[in-house]
Amino acid sequence: MMKERYQFQKTIETEEELRSILGYPSELVKNKVITYLDHHCKEFISKSPFVVMSTADKSGSCDVSPRGDQPGFVQVLSEQQLIIPERPGNKRMDSMRNILSNPNVGLIFLIPGLGETLRVNGKAKLVMDDELLDAMAVKGKKPLIGIGVEVEECFIHCAKAFKRSGLWEPSTWTEKKLLPSPSKILFEHAKLPNTSVESIEERLVESYSKRLY
């Protein structure tokens, strides 16, 4: 049984109130932000197989979406530019539709086993330059679209979230048989007629094995 909607009683309304509770960043934290991709950032991106991208539409409604491929799949074009290949997905196009009305994006690059992440913020556009798309081809298949980002700021983010969660530590992982079932979730959320958990599982397996690129 679902609980009744909780009514928040105490909320913070101003930055001044927030600062009075949590304080201010150190000089190191305040000064770690740079406005371009230096050699450290380029190396980090070249070793990252996974990036999370946040976007919002013109009304401010937000979305966050993962992108992943072999390390270095996000290509650095210059100190101020990078490009992310848009591989085949579910065709919702949440991120790309948002970018069309609001170019602001936030990226978090992850490297398996490393607790620190690289955060990059900037403005994005959808690009179709053949020379760029050709360079991102995999198994003879090039992306139809790339997400180009004009970098405005980037900085390293500490590992505390990964330390607390034990994300990279296999000993903390839940047994596979106890994990939530994506097929069951899709079945119960979509409620499509003439569909079963098994048929959805088959569709997922087929998609993952044949339509990654």
Tab-separated table of C-alpha atoms in Angstrom:
chain	number	residue	atom	x	y	z
A	1	MET	CA	0.000	0.000	0.000
A	2	MET	CA	1.316	3.419	-0.960
A	3	LYS	CA	1.916	5.919	1.814
A	4	GLU	CA	0.081	9.226	1.785
A	5	ARG	CA	1.957	12.084	0.180
A	6	TYR	CA	4.400	13.547	2.693
A	7	GLN	CA	4.203	17.265	3.364
A	8	PHE	CA	7.641	18.823	3.861
A	9	GLN	CA	7.564	20.978	6.981
A	10	LYS	CA	10.952	22.695	7.030
A	11	THR	CA	12.447	23.951	3.787
A	12	ILE	CA	15.382	26.207	2.939
A	13	GLU	CA	14.478	29.205	0.795
A	14	THR	CA	17.668	31.287	0.487
A	15	GLU	CA	21.378	30.713	-0.141
A	16	GLU	CA	22.144	32.660	3.034
A	17	GLU	CA	20.173	30.144	5.078
A	18	LEU	CA	21.802	27.262	3.208
A	19	ARG	CA	25.298	28.646	3.865
A	20	SER	CA	24.515	29.089	7.554
A	21	ILE	CA	23.917	25.344	7.744
A	22	LEU	CA	26.544	23.880	5.401
A	23	GLY	CA	29.204	26.587	5.322
A	24	TYR	CA	31.513	27.719	2.503
A	25	PRO	CA	33.901	25.861	0.177
A	26	SER	CA	37.642	25.835	0.800
A	27	GLU	CA	40.047	27.874	-1.310
A	28	LEU	CA	41.045	24.679	-3.123
A	29	VAL	CA	37.451	23.945	-4.087
A	30	LYS	CA	36.728	27.546	-5.086
A	31	ASN	CA	39.784	27.718	-7.324
A	32	LYS	CA	39.659	24.295	-8.988
A	33	VAL	CA	37.311	25.372	-11.803
A	34	ILE	CA	38.882	26.096	-15.188
A	35	THR	CA	37.221	27.277	-18.388
A	36	TYR	CA	38.887	24.964	-20.906
A	37	LEU	CA	39.965	21.358	-21.368
A	38	ASP	CA	43.606	21.144	-20.339
A	39	HIS	CA	45.785	18.047	-20.759
A	40	HIS	CA	44.447	16.549	-17.518
A	41	CYS	CA	40.836	16.877	-18.672
A	42	LYS	CA	41.687	15.503	-22.105
A	43	GLU	CA	43.380	12.464	-20.575
A	44	PHE	CA	40.431	11.875	-18.249
A	45	ILE	CA	37.940	11.998	-21.129
A	46	SER	CA	40.139	9.712	-23.255
A	47	LYS	CA	39.969	7.042	-20.527
A	48	SER	CA	36.271	7.434	-19.757
A	49	PRO	CA	33.769	4.910	-21.194
A	50	PHE	CA	30.745	6.533	-19.558
A	51	VAL	CA	29.284	10.019	-19.237
A	52	VAL	CA	26.057	11.268	-17.688
A	53	MET	CA	24.451	14.249	-19.412
A	54	SER	CA	21.947	16.603	-17.812
A	55	THR	CA	19.714	18.897	-19.852
A	56	ALA	CA	16.570	20.967	-19.363
A	57	ASP	CA	13.923	22.278	-21.718
A	58	LYS	CA	13.041	25.959	-22.035
A	59	SER	CA	10.586	25.704	-19.133
A	60	GLY	CA	13.245	24.224	-16.839
A	61	SER	CA	11.983	20.624	-16.785
A	62	CYS	CA	15.106	18.499	-16.348
A	63	ASP	CA	16.396	15.230	-17.719
A	64	VAL	CA	19.521	13.197	-17.100
A	65	SER	CA	20.706	10.541	-19.512
A	66	PRO	CA	23.680	8.146	-19.713
A	67	ARG	CA	25.997	7.727	-22.686
A	68	GLY	CA	28.543	4.935	-22.905
A	69	ASP	CA	30.973	3.224	-25.271
A	70	GLN	CA	34.630	2.282	-25.396
A	71	PRO	CA	37.020	4.636	-23.534
A	72	GLY	CA	37.591	7.779	-25.560
A	73	PHE	CA	34.254	7.591	-27.389
A	74	VAL	CA	33.720	11.249	-26.475
A	75	GLN	CA	36.174	13.125	-28.655
A	76	VAL	CA	37.911	16.347	-27.698
A	77	LEU	CA	38.014	18.654	-30.716
A	78	SER	CA	39.800	21.569	-29.064
A	79	GLU	CA	40.363	23.082	-25.645
A	80	GLN	CA	36.836	24.487	-25.832
A	81	GLN	CA	34.968	21.753	-27.695
A	82	LEU	CA	34.052	18.105	-27.449
A	83	ILE	CA	31.585	15.889	-29.277
A	84	ILE	CA	29.484	12.946	-28.095
A	85	PRO	CA	28.240	10.374	-30.634
A	86	GLU	CA	24.514	9.698	-30.500
A	87	ARG	CA	24.256	5.911	-30.746
A	88	PRO	CA	20.956	4.070	-31.424
A	89	GLY	CA	18.592	4.340	-28.462
A	90	ASN	CA	14.904	4.284	-27.638
A	91	LYS	CA	14.057	7.289	-29.838
A	92	ARG	CA	12.636	9.316	-26.944
A	93	MET	CA	15.376	11.861	-27.692
A	94	ASP	CA	14.845	13.636	-24.355
A	95	SER	CA	18.319	15.177	-24.252
A	96	MET	CA	18.361	16.241	-27.885
A	97	ARG	CA	14.877	17.740	-27.798
A	98	ASN	CA	15.893	19.716	-24.727
A	99	ILE	CA	19.055	20.967	-26.423
A	100	LEU	CA	16.981	22.348	-29.299
A	101	SER	CA	15.216	24.729	-26.914
A	102	ASN	CA	17.866	25.143	-24.198
A	103	PRO	CA	21.542	24.509	-25.041
A	104	ASN	CA	22.830	24.355	-21.448
A	105	VAL	CA	24.247	20.941	-20.534
A	106	GLY	CA	26.127	19.386	-17.646
A	107	LEU	CA	28.361	16.330	-18.056
A	108	ILE	CA	29.912	13.960	-15.522
A	109	PHE	CA	32.629	11.648	-16.850
A	110	LEU	CA	33.312	8.397	-14.989
A	111	ILE	CA	36.247	5.982	-15.148
A	112	PRO	CA	35.590	2.530	-13.620
A	113	GLY	CA	37.606	2.078	-10.450
A	114	LEU	CA	38.277	5.796	-9.986
A	115	GLY	CA	36.243	7.613	-7.350
A	116	GLU	CA	36.840	11.115	-8.659
A	117	THR	CA	34.814	12.283	-11.643
A	118	LEU	CA	35.242	15.070	-14.181
A	119	ARG	CA	32.450	17.601	-14.495
A	120	VAL	CA	32.061	19.673	-17.651
A	121	ASN	CA	29.426	22.356	-18.201
A	122	GLY	CA	28.697	24.251	-21.371
A	123	LYS	CA	26.355	24.769	-24.281
A	124	ALA	CA	25.437	22.056	-26.761
A	125	LYS	CA	24.193	21.816	-30.304
A	126	LEU	CA	23.230	18.920	-32.551
A	127	VAL	CA	25.743	18.513	-35.364
A	128	MET	CA	25.896	16.453	-38.550
A	129	ASP	CA	29.355	17.278	-39.927
A	130	ASP	CA	30.404	14.211	-41.917
A	131	GLU	CA	34.086	14.422	-40.994
A	132	LEU	CA	33.206	14.368	-37.289
A	133	LEU	CA	30.630	11.591	-37.574
A	134	ASP	CA	32.939	9.469	-39.748
A	135	ALA	CA	35.627	9.664	-37.066
A	136	MET	CA	33.203	8.204	-34.507
A	137	ALA	CA	32.129	5.198	-36.585
A	138	VAL	CA	32.160	1.794	-34.879
A	139	LYS	CA	31.929	-1.498	-36.778
A	140	GLY	CA	31.397	0.466	-39.967
A	141	LYS	CA	28.408	2.336	-38.555
A	142	LYS	CA	28.703	6.045	-37.934
A	143	PRO	CA	26.305	7.961	-35.701
A	144	LEU	CA	23.628	9.958	-37.493
A	145	ILE	CA	24.062	12.877	-35.099
A	146	GLY	CA	26.702	14.164	-32.714
A	147	ILE	CA	26.194	16.343	-29.656
A	148	GLY	CA	28.783	19.098	-29.820
A	149	VAL	CA	29.568	20.938	-26.599
A	150	GLU	CA	31.190	24.345	-26.222
A	151	VAL	CA	32.982	24.046	-22.880
A	152	GLU	CA	32.444	26.830	-20.338
A	153	GLU	CA	33.782	25.250	-17.163
A	154	CYS	CA	35.254	21.979	-15.972
A	155	PHE	CA	36.568	20.630	-12.707
A	156	ILE	CA	37.374	17.449	-10.830
A	157	HIS	CA	34.755	16.226	-8.357
A	158	CYS	CA	35.731	14.423	-5.152
A	159	ALA	CA	35.220	10.696	-4.544
A	160	LYS	CA	33.068	10.872	-1.402
A	161	ALA	CA	29.882	9.641	-3.108
A	162	PHE	CA	31.749	6.634	-4.513
A	163	LYS	CA	33.455	5.945	-1.191
A	164	ARG	CA	30.149	6.022	0.664
A	165	SER	CA	28.329	3.904	-1.903
A	166	GLY	CA	31.130	1.402	-2.548
A	167	LEU	CA	30.106	1.579	-6.197
A	168	TRP	CA	33.355	0.166	-7.584
A	169	GLU	CA	33.709	-2.508	-4.880
A	170	PRO	CA	32.273	-5.863	-6.064
A	171	SER	CA	31.915	-7.038	-2.458
A	172	THR	CA	29.157	-4.441	-1.967
A	173	TRP	CA	27.158	-5.408	-5.064
A	174	THR	CA	23.752	-7.044	-4.695
A	175	GLU	CA	23.474	-10.626	-5.946
A	176	LYS	CA	22.206	-10.672	-9.517
A	177	LYS	CA	19.201	-12.832	-8.625
A	178	LEU	CA	18.091	-10.189	-6.110
A	179	LEU	CA	18.308	-7.236	-8.509
A	180	PRO	CA	15.166	-5.532	-9.846
A	181	SER	CA	13.946	-7.014	-13.131
A	182	PRO	CA	13.897	-4.426	-15.959
A	183	SER	CA	11.506	-6.654	-17.917
A	184	LYS	CA	9.014	-6.796	-15.051
A	185	ILE	CA	9.288	-3.049	-14.495
A	186	LEU	CA	8.619	-2.329	-18.173
A	187	PHE	CA	5.730	-4.800	-18.224
A	188	GLU	CA	4.006	-3.244	-15.229
A	189	HIS	CA	4.685	0.364	-16.219
A	190	ALA	CA	3.825	0.165	-19.927
A	191	LYS	CA	0.760	-2.085	-19.512
A	192	LEU	CA	0.713	-2.999	-23.199
A	193	PRO	CA	-1.883	-5.511	-24.430
A	194	ASN	CA	-0.736	-8.916	-25.664
A	195	THR	CA	2.636	-8.479	-23.972
A	196	SER	CA	4.370	-10.584	-21.338
A	197	VAL	CA	7.432	-10.235	-19.151
A	198	GLU	CA	9.073	-12.940	-21.252
A	199	SER	CA	8.387	-11.178	-24.560
A	200	ILE	CA	9.805	-7.930	-23.204
A	201	GLU	CA	12.903	-9.773	-22.005
A	202	GLU	CA	13.338	-11.207	-25.505
A	203	ARG	CA	13.047	-7.724	-27.013
A	204	LEU	CA	15.691	-6.378	-24.652
A	205	VAL	CA	18.107	-9.217	-25.375
A	206	GLU	CA	17.606	-8.780	-29.119
A	207	SER	CA	18.122	-5.024	-28.914
A	208	TYR	CA	21.276	-5.303	-26.800
A	209	SER	CA	22.792	-7.951	-29.047
A	210	LYS	CA	21.938	-6.470	-32.452
A	211	ARG	CA	21.320	-2.732	-32.177
A	212	LEU	CA	24.104	-1.161	-30.137
A	213	TYR	CA	25.422	0.698	-33.197
